[in-house]
Amino acid sequence: MIYENEIHPPQVPRYHVTPDGAEIAIGQASFPKPFHIGLQYASPARGHWTIAHSPMLIPGCHEIYVCCACCLHGVVLSADEVPDGAGRFSMVTLTNENLIKGNLEEMMIDGISHIIDDMPEHPKCVEGFTSCMQHFLHIDLHVVYDTLRQKYPDIDFIDGYMIPTLQRRFTPDILGRRQLVRAVQPLPKQKAVNYVVNYYPVDEDNELTVMLRQGGYAIHDFAACKTYEEYKAMGESQANIYFLENAGPAAKDMEKRLDQQALYLPYAYDYETLRRNLQQAAQILGLDLPDCDAYERTVEEKVRALKERVGDTHIAIDYTATPRPLGLAKFLLIHGFNVYAVYLDAISPDEKDTFQFLQTHYPDLSLRSTMHFKRRLLPRDDSRKYGKVLAIGQMAAYFTDTKYFVNLIENSGLYGYVGLLKLLDWIGRADEAENPKMRDIIQIKAWGCHG
């Protein structure tokens, strides 16, 4: 039957939507949650990684999702979009029959075994993912993985979780990062350290890496492992250096399991923290400090030259570009740049002091939610309103509709003074010319991920 409204569809009503609730001046914002997020909007800026992508950083790892069909739709598409990703991804569908019979352990063991037996050769590692339904019904994962390890002693098994409705202790991102290093086992200690758990390799020329190499340390960068043997070699290290707050549970888990010291040297844009990071590394690992004063003079020279070029161009920053969006905004603001908006949905505890500083000194800085349902309806016309907007991050580029943007995801391997110098160069290049492929670039899921 064809209905009248299909033949003569009614005029789509136009709604006037105010930004109330989705945007707020930082001077009036609350910490750590400036917005109430109910119904969520997901933007098409998708360069950030998910749990379907991060296991592909483990060389030779095969992902097997044991989930209901409705849950599998998203991860199947995510894996298939990654170059060569589908070859490292399999699934076992959880059905109503399994739920009624209660044979969750048996179907998971049989399903994963069937996939492994049909592969041309055994993978070095398998990360099996369970969903909320199995945990609602109290699946016994010890039985599952003990059986699989006995049946396939040549394979390392990692228990992965896709349980967004069961976020009791860790978010999916934090839990996912922790599980990525669960196959690393103790080895005789060597003079080595690990970088955990980034999604992009840390640049080789940053001052921390140079310090470590000059001090005789080998560096195992999780995101830079090319072979499974390199990944397993992380077990020989003395310490785990992590730069992201979300990687903390992974480093602390390795400290407990592998007797490796966890050392938090966070991403930062203020000289005090950058210097303190190096001092902490030097003290704990017995290293020689570089000339921090010289680095800071170089940064100041570069930032002054950049300010002359950029002038009063409006700048927007988003949280997918850097885990310290407020810290980057503060650095640019105190150097005279016109940062007018930061896109985020919550504020990290690490940025509390920065938040309070900006509240006091730059109270008009606009905080804008990326997930609030109004974001779907609010105009994305800042580039027309202000003439030119320079965006740092894909979401900032999308929401302001600008092609002058820095394609930065989770710091993209930049670290320390050297990373800050490179970022200033990237900002300068983004300001010089539009990137005509902005809309194509931001729609690529998990930027830089390869199967």
Short mmCIF file of C-alpha atoms in Angstrom, two decimals:
data_model
loop_
_atom_site.label_atom_id
_atom_site.label_comp_id
_atom_site.label_asym_id
_atom_site.label_seq_id
_atom_site.Cartn_x
_atom_site.Cartn_y
_atom_site.Cartn_z
CA MET A 1 0.00 0.00 0.00
CA ILE A 2 1.28 3.47 -0.90
CA TYR A 3 0.32 6.18 1.54
CA GLU A 4 -0.66 9.72 0.63
CA ASN A 5 2.33 11.22 2.43
CA GLU A 6 4.65 9.13 0.23
CA ILE A 7 3.12 10.54 -2.96
CA HIS A 8 2.86 14.09 -1.63
CA PRO A 9 5.35 14.32 1.22
CA PRO A 10 4.65 17.17 3.62
CA GLN A 11 6.98 20.15 3.75
CA VAL A 12 9.84 19.40 6.10
CA PRO A 13 9.47 21.80 9.02
CA ARG A 14 12.30 24.16 9.83
CA TYR A 15 13.27 24.31 13.45
CA HIS A 16 15.10 27.10 15.23
CA VAL A 17 17.63 25.46 17.51
CA THR A 18 19.54 27.39 20.14
CA PRO A 19 22.99 26.28 21.30
CA ASP A 20 21.89 26.20 24.94
CA GLY A 21 23.08 22.96 26.50
CA ALA A 22 25.44 22.15 23.64
CA GLU A 23 27.73 25.17 24.01
CA ILE A 24 28.87 27.17 27.02
CA ALA A 25 31.47 29.81 27.81
CA ILE A 26 34.20 28.26 29.93
CA GLY A 27 33.66 30.96 32.54
CA GLN A 28 30.23 29.43 33.26
CA ALA A 29 31.19 25.78 32.71
CA SER A 30 31.38 23.11 35.40
CA PHE A 31 34.20 20.61 35.84
CA PRO A 32 34.61 17.85 34.73
CA LYS A 33 31.30 17.59 32.82
CA PRO A 34 30.27 20.87 31.24
CA PHE A 35 27.39 19.23 29.36
CA HIS A 36 24.55 16.85 30.10
CA ILE A 37 24.77 14.19 27.40
CA GLY A 38 21.58 12.21 26.91
CA LEU A 39 20.66 11.33 23.35
CA GLN A 40 23.98 11.33 21.48
CA TYR A 41 24.96 12.58 18.04
CA ALA A 42 27.80 10.90 16.13
CA SER A 43 29.54 13.13 13.62
CA PRO A 44 30.98 11.85 10.32
CA ALA A 45 34.46 12.91 11.45
CA ARG A 46 35.68 9.40 12.19
CA GLY A 47 39.47 9.44 12.22
CA HIS A 48 39.70 8.31 15.85
CA TRP A 49 40.25 4.61 16.57
CA THR A 50 37.92 2.06 18.16
CA ILE A 51 38.29 -1.43 19.62
CA ALA A 52 37.75 -2.88 16.14
CA HIS A 53 40.95 -1.18 14.94
CA SER A 54 43.42 -1.19 17.83
CA PRO A 55 44.04 -5.00 17.90
CA MET A 56 45.44 -4.68 14.38
CA LEU A 57 48.46 -2.98 15.95
CA ILE A 58 49.45 -6.40 17.32
CA PRO A 59 51.28 -8.05 14.40
CA GLY A 60 49.66 -11.36 13.49
CA CYS A 61 46.68 -10.90 15.79
CA HIS A 62 43.31 -12.18 14.55
CA GLU A 63 40.11 -10.69 15.98
CA ILE A 64 37.08 -12.90 16.62
CA TYR A 65 33.89 -11.26 17.79
CA VAL A 66 31.34 -13.52 19.50
CA CYS A 67 28.30 -11.27 19.61
CA CYS A 68 24.69 -10.81 18.61
CA ALA A 69 24.10 -9.85 14.98
CA CYS A 70 22.95 -6.34 15.89
CA CYS A 71 26.26 -5.66 17.67
CA LEU A 72 28.32 -7.14 14.86
CA HIS A 73 27.09 -4.74 12.20
CA GLY A 74 29.27 -1.86 13.35
CA VAL A 75 32.51 -3.76 13.95
CA VAL A 76 32.17 -5.69 10.68
CA LEU A 77 31.96 -2.44 8.75
CA SER A 78 34.80 -0.94 10.78
CA ALA A 79 37.11 -3.85 10.05
CA ASP A 80 36.13 -3.98 6.38
CA GLU A 81 36.87 -0.28 5.88
CA VAL A 82 40.48 -0.74 7.00
CA PRO A 83 42.89 -1.70 4.19
CA ASP A 84 43.42 -5.48 4.49
CA GLY A 85 41.39 -5.44 7.71
CA ALA A 86 38.76 -8.02 6.75
CA GLY A 87 41.42 -10.73 6.51
CA ARG A 88 42.17 -10.35 10.20
CA PHE A 89 38.60 -10.32 11.40
CA SER A 90 36.05 -13.11 12.01
CA MET A 91 32.79 -13.42 13.86
CA VAL A 92 30.60 -15.94 15.64
CA THR A 93 26.94 -14.96 15.91
CA LEU A 94 25.24 -15.35 19.26
CA THR A 95 21.62 -16.47 18.71
CA ASN A 96 18.45 -16.73 20.77
CA GLU A 97 18.94 -20.49 20.79
CA ASN A 98 22.26 -20.08 22.57
CA LEU A 99 20.68 -17.81 25.13
CA ILE A 100 17.81 -20.24 25.78
CA LYS A 101 20.01 -23.33 25.95
CA GLY A 102 22.64 -21.57 28.03
CA ASN A 103 25.51 -23.13 26.06
CA LEU A 104 27.47 -19.88 25.84
CA GLU A 105 30.84 -21.42 26.70
CA GLU A 106 30.39 -24.36 24.31
CA MET A 107 29.30 -22.22 21.35
CA MET A 108 32.20 -19.80 21.88
CA ILE A 109 34.79 -22.58 22.09
CA ASP A 110 33.34 -24.39 19.07
CA GLY A 111 32.94 -21.20 17.04
CA ILE A 112 36.48 -19.94 17.63
CA SER A 113 37.89 -23.44 17.05
CA HIS A 114 36.05 -23.73 13.74
CA ILE A 115 37.50 -20.39 12.57
CA ILE A 116 41.04 -21.32 13.60
CA ASP A 117 40.85 -24.77 12.00
CA ASP A 118 39.71 -23.25 8.70
CA MET A 119 42.59 -20.77 8.52
CA PRO A 120 45.54 -21.62 6.22
CA GLU A 121 47.86 -21.34 9.23
CA HIS A 122 47.39 -20.60 12.87
CA PRO A 123 47.65 -16.94 13.90
CA LYS A 124 50.20 -15.98 16.52
CA CYS A 125 47.52 -14.37 18.63
CA VAL A 126 43.72 -14.35 18.83
CA GLU A 127 41.72 -11.70 20.65
CA GLY A 128 38.21 -12.96 21.25
CA PHE A 129 35.53 -10.40 22.01
CA THR A 130 32.44 -11.07 24.10
CA SER A 131 29.46 -8.73 24.28
CA CYS A 132 27.08 -7.56 26.98
CA MET A 133 24.68 -10.49 26.54
CA GLN A 134 27.21 -13.13 27.57
CA HIS A 135 28.10 -11.16 30.68
CA PHE A 136 24.47 -10.56 31.61
CA LEU A 137 24.18 -14.37 31.63
CA HIS A 138 27.48 -14.88 33.49
CA ILE A 139 29.55 -16.67 30.89
CA ASP A 140 32.54 -18.45 32.41
CA LEU A 141 35.44 -17.07 30.37
CA HIS A 142 37.97 -19.02 32.41
CA VAL A 143 36.50 -22.22 31.01
CA VAL A 144 36.48 -20.80 27.48
CA TYR A 145 40.06 -19.58 27.36
CA ASP A 146 41.56 -22.41 29.43
CA THR A 147 40.05 -24.86 26.94
CA LEU A 148 41.25 -22.89 23.92
CA ARG A 149 44.78 -22.55 25.31
CA GLN A 150 44.99 -26.30 25.92
CA LYS A 151 43.64 -27.02 22.44
CA TYR A 152 45.93 -24.51 20.68
CA PRO A 153 49.12 -24.15 22.74
CA ASP A 154 50.84 -22.33 19.86
CA ILE A 155 48.38 -19.40 20.01
CA ASP A 156 48.25 -16.59 22.56
CA PHE A 157 44.65 -15.80 23.50
CA ILE A 158 43.51 -12.39 24.73
CA ASP A 159 40.11 -11.85 26.27
CA GLY A 160 38.60 -8.81 24.59
CA TYR A 161 35.39 -7.05 25.58
CA MET A 162 32.73 -5.13 23.68
CA ILE A 163 30.54 -4.22 26.64
CA PRO A 164 29.52 -0.53 26.36
CA THR A 165 26.50 -1.05 28.63
CA LEU A 166 28.67 -2.45 31.43
CA GLN A 167 31.09 0.44 32.02
CA ARG A 168 31.54 -0.11 35.71
CA ARG A 169 35.25 0.52 36.14
CA PHE A 170 36.80 1.26 32.76
CA THR A 171 35.53 2.86 29.58
CA PRO A 172 35.75 0.70 26.41
CA ASP A 173 38.85 2.62 25.32
CA ILE A 174 40.69 2.16 28.62
CA LEU A 175 39.77 -1.53 28.92
CA GLY A 176 40.67 -2.11 25.27
CA ARG A 177 44.13 -0.58 25.72
CA ARG A 178 44.79 -2.72 28.79
CA GLN A 179 43.87 -5.94 27.00
CA LEU A 180 46.15 -5.13 24.04
CA VAL A 181 49.23 -5.91 26.14
CA ARG A 182 47.84 -8.96 27.95
CA ALA A 183 49.73 -11.39 25.67
CA VAL A 184 53.09 -9.89 26.72
CA GLN A 185 54.75 -12.29 29.16
CA PRO A 186 57.77 -11.92 31.51
CA LEU A 187 61.23 -12.24 29.96
CA PRO A 188 64.72 -11.84 31.44
CA LYS A 189 65.19 -8.12 32.07
CA GLN A 190 67.23 -6.05 29.63
CA LYS A 191 68.11 -2.37 29.53
CA ALA A 192 64.92 -1.45 27.69
CA VAL A 193 61.69 0.49 28.12
CA ASN A 194 58.27 0.30 26.48
CA TYR A 195 56.03 3.02 25.12
CA VAL A 196 52.43 1.94 25.87
CA VAL A 197 49.65 2.05 24.60
CA ASN A 198 49.55 4.59 21.76
CA TYR A 199 47.80 4.12 18.44
CA TYR A 200 50.58 5.99 16.60
CA PRO A 201 54.33 5.36 16.91
CA VAL A 202 56.13 8.06 18.87
CA ASP A 203 58.40 10.16 16.66
CA GLU A 204 62.00 8.97 16.82
CA ASP A 205 63.54 12.44 17.14
CA ASN A 206 61.76 13.71 20.25
CA GLU A 207 64.02 14.63 23.17
CA LEU A 208 62.82 11.80 25.45
CA THR A 209 63.62 9.12 22.86
CA VAL A 210 67.02 10.73 22.22
CA MET A 211 67.72 10.77 25.97
CA LEU A 212 66.86 7.10 26.31
CA ARG A 213 68.96 5.99 23.35
CA GLN A 214 71.92 8.05 24.53
CA GLY A 215 71.52 6.37 27.91
CA GLY A 216 71.81 2.94 26.31
CA TYR A 217 68.14 1.94 26.47
CA ALA A 218 66.37 -0.03 23.78
CA ILE A 219 62.82 1.21 23.13
CA HIS A 220 59.88 -1.04 22.38
CA ASP A 221 57.10 1.17 21.04
CA PHE A 222 53.85 -0.79 21.06
CA ALA A 223 52.47 1.05 18.04
CA ALA A 224 55.68 0.54 16.05
CA CYS A 225 55.98 -3.26 16.40
CA LYS A 226 56.41 -4.86 12.96
CA THR A 227 56.52 -8.51 14.05
CA TYR A 228 54.90 -10.53 16.79
CA GLU A 229 58.36 -11.20 18.20
CA GLU A 230 58.89 -7.46 18.63
CA TYR A 231 55.58 -7.25 20.45
CA LYS A 232 56.52 -10.11 22.79
CA ALA A 233 59.93 -8.52 23.42
CA MET A 234 58.15 -5.87 25.47
CA GLY A 235 58.31 -8.42 28.29
CA GLU A 236 62.05 -7.77 28.73
CA SER A 237 61.73 -4.08 29.59
CA GLN A 238 62.36 -2.45 32.95
CA ALA A 239 59.70 0.23 32.67
CA ASN A 240 56.55 1.19 30.78
CA ILE A 241 56.31 4.83 29.78
CA TYR A 242 52.82 6.01 28.98
CA PHE A 243 51.69 9.40 27.73
CA LEU A 244 47.91 9.02 27.79
CA GLU A 245 45.83 8.92 30.94
CA ASN A 246 43.76 6.15 29.30
CA ALA A 247 46.88 3.99 29.02
CA GLY A 248 47.45 4.08 32.78
CA PRO A 249 45.63 0.81 33.62
CA ALA A 250 47.61 -0.98 30.89
CA ALA A 251 50.94 0.23 32.30
CA LYS A 252 49.91 -0.59 35.86
CA ASP A 253 48.70 -4.04 34.82
CA MET A 254 52.11 -4.70 33.25
CA GLU A 255 53.78 -3.40 36.41
CA LYS A 256 51.87 -5.99 38.43
CA ARG A 257 52.25 -8.90 36.00
CA LEU A 258 55.73 -8.25 34.61
CA ASP A 259 57.49 -6.28 37.38
CA GLN A 260 57.92 -3.27 35.10
CA GLN A 261 57.75 0.21 36.59
CA ALA A 262 54.91 2.40 35.28
CA LEU A 263 56.10 5.90 34.42
CA TYR A 264 53.55 8.56 33.43
CA LEU A 265 55.08 11.30 31.26
CA PRO A 266 51.95 12.97 29.89
CA TYR A 267 51.46 14.90 26.70
CA ALA A 268 51.71 18.60 27.51
CA TYR A 269 52.08 22.07 26.01
CA ASP A 270 53.36 23.98 29.04
CA TYR A 271 57.06 24.21 29.69
CA GLU A 272 56.76 23.27 33.37
CA THR A 273 55.25 19.86 32.59
CA LEU A 274 57.54 19.23 29.62
CA ARG A 275 60.57 19.91 31.80
CA ARG A 276 59.20 17.88 34.73
CA ASN A 277 58.63 14.87 32.44
CA LEU A 278 62.27 14.87 31.39
CA GLN A 279 63.50 15.38 34.95
CA GLN A 280 61.41 12.45 36.15
CA ALA A 281 62.71 10.19 33.38
CA ALA A 282 66.29 11.27 34.05
CA GLN A 283 66.01 10.64 37.79
CA ILE A 284 64.32 7.25 37.59
CA LEU A 285 66.23 5.83 34.61
CA GLY A 286 69.60 7.46 35.22
CA LEU A 287 69.68 9.70 32.15
CA ASP A 288 71.30 13.01 31.29
CA LEU A 289 68.92 15.94 30.86
CA PRO A 290 68.95 17.85 27.59
CA ASP A 291 69.13 21.65 27.47
CA CYS A 292 65.50 22.51 28.20
CA ASP A 293 66.23 26.24 28.09
CA ALA A 294 67.46 25.91 24.51
CA TYR A 295 64.34 23.99 23.49
CA GLU A 296 62.11 26.62 25.06
CA ARG A 297 63.93 29.48 23.31
CA THR A 298 63.49 27.65 20.00
CA VAL A 299 59.77 27.16 20.64
CA GLU A 300 59.36 30.85 21.52
CA GLU A 301 61.10 31.92 18.33
CA LYS A 302 58.93 29.65 16.21
CA VAL A 303 55.69 30.63 17.90
CA ARG A 304 56.41 34.35 17.42
CA ALA A 305 57.06 33.81 13.72
CA LEU A 306 53.89 31.74 13.41
CA LYS A 307 51.80 34.41 15.15
CA GLU A 308 52.96 36.99 12.61
CA ARG A 309 51.73 34.73 9.79
CA VAL A 310 48.48 33.54 11.35
CA GLY A 311 47.50 36.91 12.82
CA ASP A 312 43.99 37.01 14.29
CA THR A 313 42.64 34.01 12.39
CA HIS A 314 39.97 32.22 14.40
CA ILE A 315 41.23 28.86 15.72
CA ALA A 316 39.14 25.90 16.91
CA ILE A 317 40.50 22.75 18.60
CA ASP A 318 38.88 19.37 19.30
CA TYR A 319 39.56 16.57 21.74
CA THR A 320 40.29 13.92 19.09
CA ALA A 321 43.35 15.91 17.97
CA THR A 322 45.01 15.87 21.36
CA PRO A 323 44.21 14.47 24.82
CA ARG A 324 45.04 17.97 26.16
CA PRO A 325 42.79 20.27 24.08
CA LEU A 326 42.55 22.86 26.86
CA GLY A 327 46.30 22.75 27.35
CA LEU A 328 46.88 23.46 23.66
CA ALA A 329 44.27 26.23 23.77
CA LYS A 330 46.03 27.80 26.76
CA PHE A 331 49.44 27.66 25.07
CA LEU A 332 48.11 29.37 21.95
CA LEU A 333 46.02 31.93 23.84
CA ILE A 334 48.86 33.13 26.07
CA HIS A 335 50.93 33.58 22.91
CA GLY A 336 48.29 35.84 21.40
CA PHE A 337 46.45 33.47 19.07
CA ASN A 338 42.71 33.82 18.60
CA VAL A 339 41.44 30.49 19.92
CA TYR A 340 37.69 30.91 20.23
CA ALA A 341 36.30 27.34 20.59
CA VAL A 342 37.25 23.93 21.96
CA TYR A 343 35.13 20.91 21.02
CA LEU A 344 34.94 18.34 23.82
CA ASP A 345 32.35 16.49 25.89
CA ALA A 346 34.19 16.05 29.18
CA ILE A 347 37.37 17.38 30.73
CA SER A 348 40.22 15.15 31.85
CA PRO A 349 41.23 15.36 35.53
CA ASP A 350 44.74 16.12 34.22
CA GLU A 351 43.40 19.39 32.82
CA LYS A 352 41.70 20.69 35.96
CA ASP A 353 44.34 23.37 36.62
CA THR A 354 44.27 24.43 32.97
CA PHE A 355 40.47 24.60 33.07
CA GLN A 356 40.58 26.87 36.11
CA PHE A 357 43.24 29.09 34.50
CA LEU A 358 41.15 29.52 31.37
CA GLN A 359 38.03 30.20 33.44
CA THR A 360 39.84 33.07 35.13
CA HIS A 361 41.81 34.57 32.24
CA TYR A 362 39.80 33.62 29.13
CA PRO A 363 36.21 33.23 30.40
CA ASP A 364 34.68 33.78 26.93
CA LEU A 365 36.37 30.72 25.39
CA SER A 366 33.55 28.60 23.98
CA LEU A 367 33.29 24.93 24.98
CA ARG A 368 31.22 22.96 22.48
CA SER A 369 29.91 19.43 22.85
CA THR A 370 30.49 17.06 19.94
CA MET A 371 27.90 14.49 21.07
CA HIS A 372 24.96 16.58 22.29
CA PHE A 373 21.93 15.89 20.12
CA LYS A 374 21.67 19.57 19.18
CA ARG A 375 24.99 19.34 17.37
CA ARG A 376 23.14 17.56 14.57
CA LEU A 377 20.90 20.59 14.07
CA LEU A 378 23.12 23.56 14.91
CA PRO A 379 24.58 25.44 11.92
CA ARG A 380 28.11 24.55 10.85
CA ASP A 381 28.97 27.90 9.34
CA ASP A 382 31.80 29.41 11.37
CA SER A 383 34.06 29.56 8.31
CA ARG A 384 31.50 31.77 6.62
CA LYS A 385 30.74 33.75 9.76
CA TYR A 386 34.36 34.60 10.54
CA GLY A 387 35.81 34.61 7.02
CA LYS A 388 38.47 32.03 7.87
CA VAL A 389 38.78 29.38 10.57
CA LEU A 390 41.86 27.26 11.26
CA ALA A 391 40.86 23.94 12.81
CA ILE A 392 43.12 21.63 14.81
CA GLY A 393 41.48 18.23 14.56
CA GLN A 394 38.95 16.58 12.29
CA MET A 395 35.86 17.32 14.35
CA ALA A 396 36.77 20.98 14.63
CA ALA A 397 37.18 21.07 10.84
CA TYR A 398 33.79 19.43 10.28
CA PHE A 399 31.79 21.50 12.76
CA THR A 400 33.29 24.79 11.56
CA ASP A 401 33.19 23.72 7.89
CA THR A 402 36.74 24.80 7.19
CA LYS A 403 39.34 23.32 4.86
CA TYR A 404 42.18 25.03 6.72
CA PHE A 405 42.84 22.21 9.17
CA VAL A 406 45.53 20.22 10.92
CA ASN A 407 44.81 16.51 10.48
CA LEU A 408 45.89 15.47 13.97
CA ILE A 409 44.59 12.36 15.78
CA GLU A 410 45.60 11.63 19.38
CA ASN A 411 48.77 13.72 18.90
CA SER A 412 49.78 11.57 15.87
CA GLY A 413 53.10 10.57 17.46
CA LEU A 414 54.17 14.10 18.42
CA TYR A 415 55.73 14.38 21.87
CA GLY A 416 57.60 16.87 23.98
CA TYR A 417 59.38 20.02 22.86
CA VAL A 418 60.16 18.52 19.46
CA GLY A 419 56.54 17.48 19.03
CA LEU A 420 55.41 21.00 19.87
CA LEU A 421 57.81 22.45 17.30
CA LYS A 422 56.43 20.09 14.66
CA LEU A 423 52.85 20.96 15.58
CA LEU A 424 53.62 24.65 15.09
CA ASP A 425 54.95 23.79 11.63
CA TRP A 426 51.78 21.85 10.85
CA ILE A 427 49.62 24.77 11.99
CA GLY A 428 51.62 27.07 9.73
CA ARG A 429 51.14 24.81 6.71
CA ALA A 430 47.41 24.43 7.44
CA ASP A 431 47.06 28.21 7.58
CA GLU A 432 48.75 28.70 4.22
CA ALA A 433 46.34 26.75 2.04
CA GLU A 434 43.03 24.92 2.12
CA ASN A 435 42.95 21.14 2.00
CA PRO A 436 40.35 20.43 -0.71
CA LYS A 437 40.03 16.82 0.47
CA MET A 438 38.95 17.70 4.02
CA ARG A 439 35.56 16.01 3.78
CA ASP A 440 37.03 12.86 2.23
CA ILE A 441 39.80 12.64 4.82
CA ILE A 442 37.65 13.02 7.93
CA GLN A 443 35.32 10.20 6.85
CA ILE A 444 38.12 7.62 6.84
CA LYS A 445 37.67 5.60 9.98
CA ALA A 446 40.74 5.09 12.23
CA TRP A 447 43.09 7.33 10.28
CA GLY A 448 46.34 5.48 9.55
CA CYS A 449 45.10 2.01 10.52
CA HIS A 450 46.10 -0.89 8.23
CA GLY A 451 45.38 -4.57 8.43
#
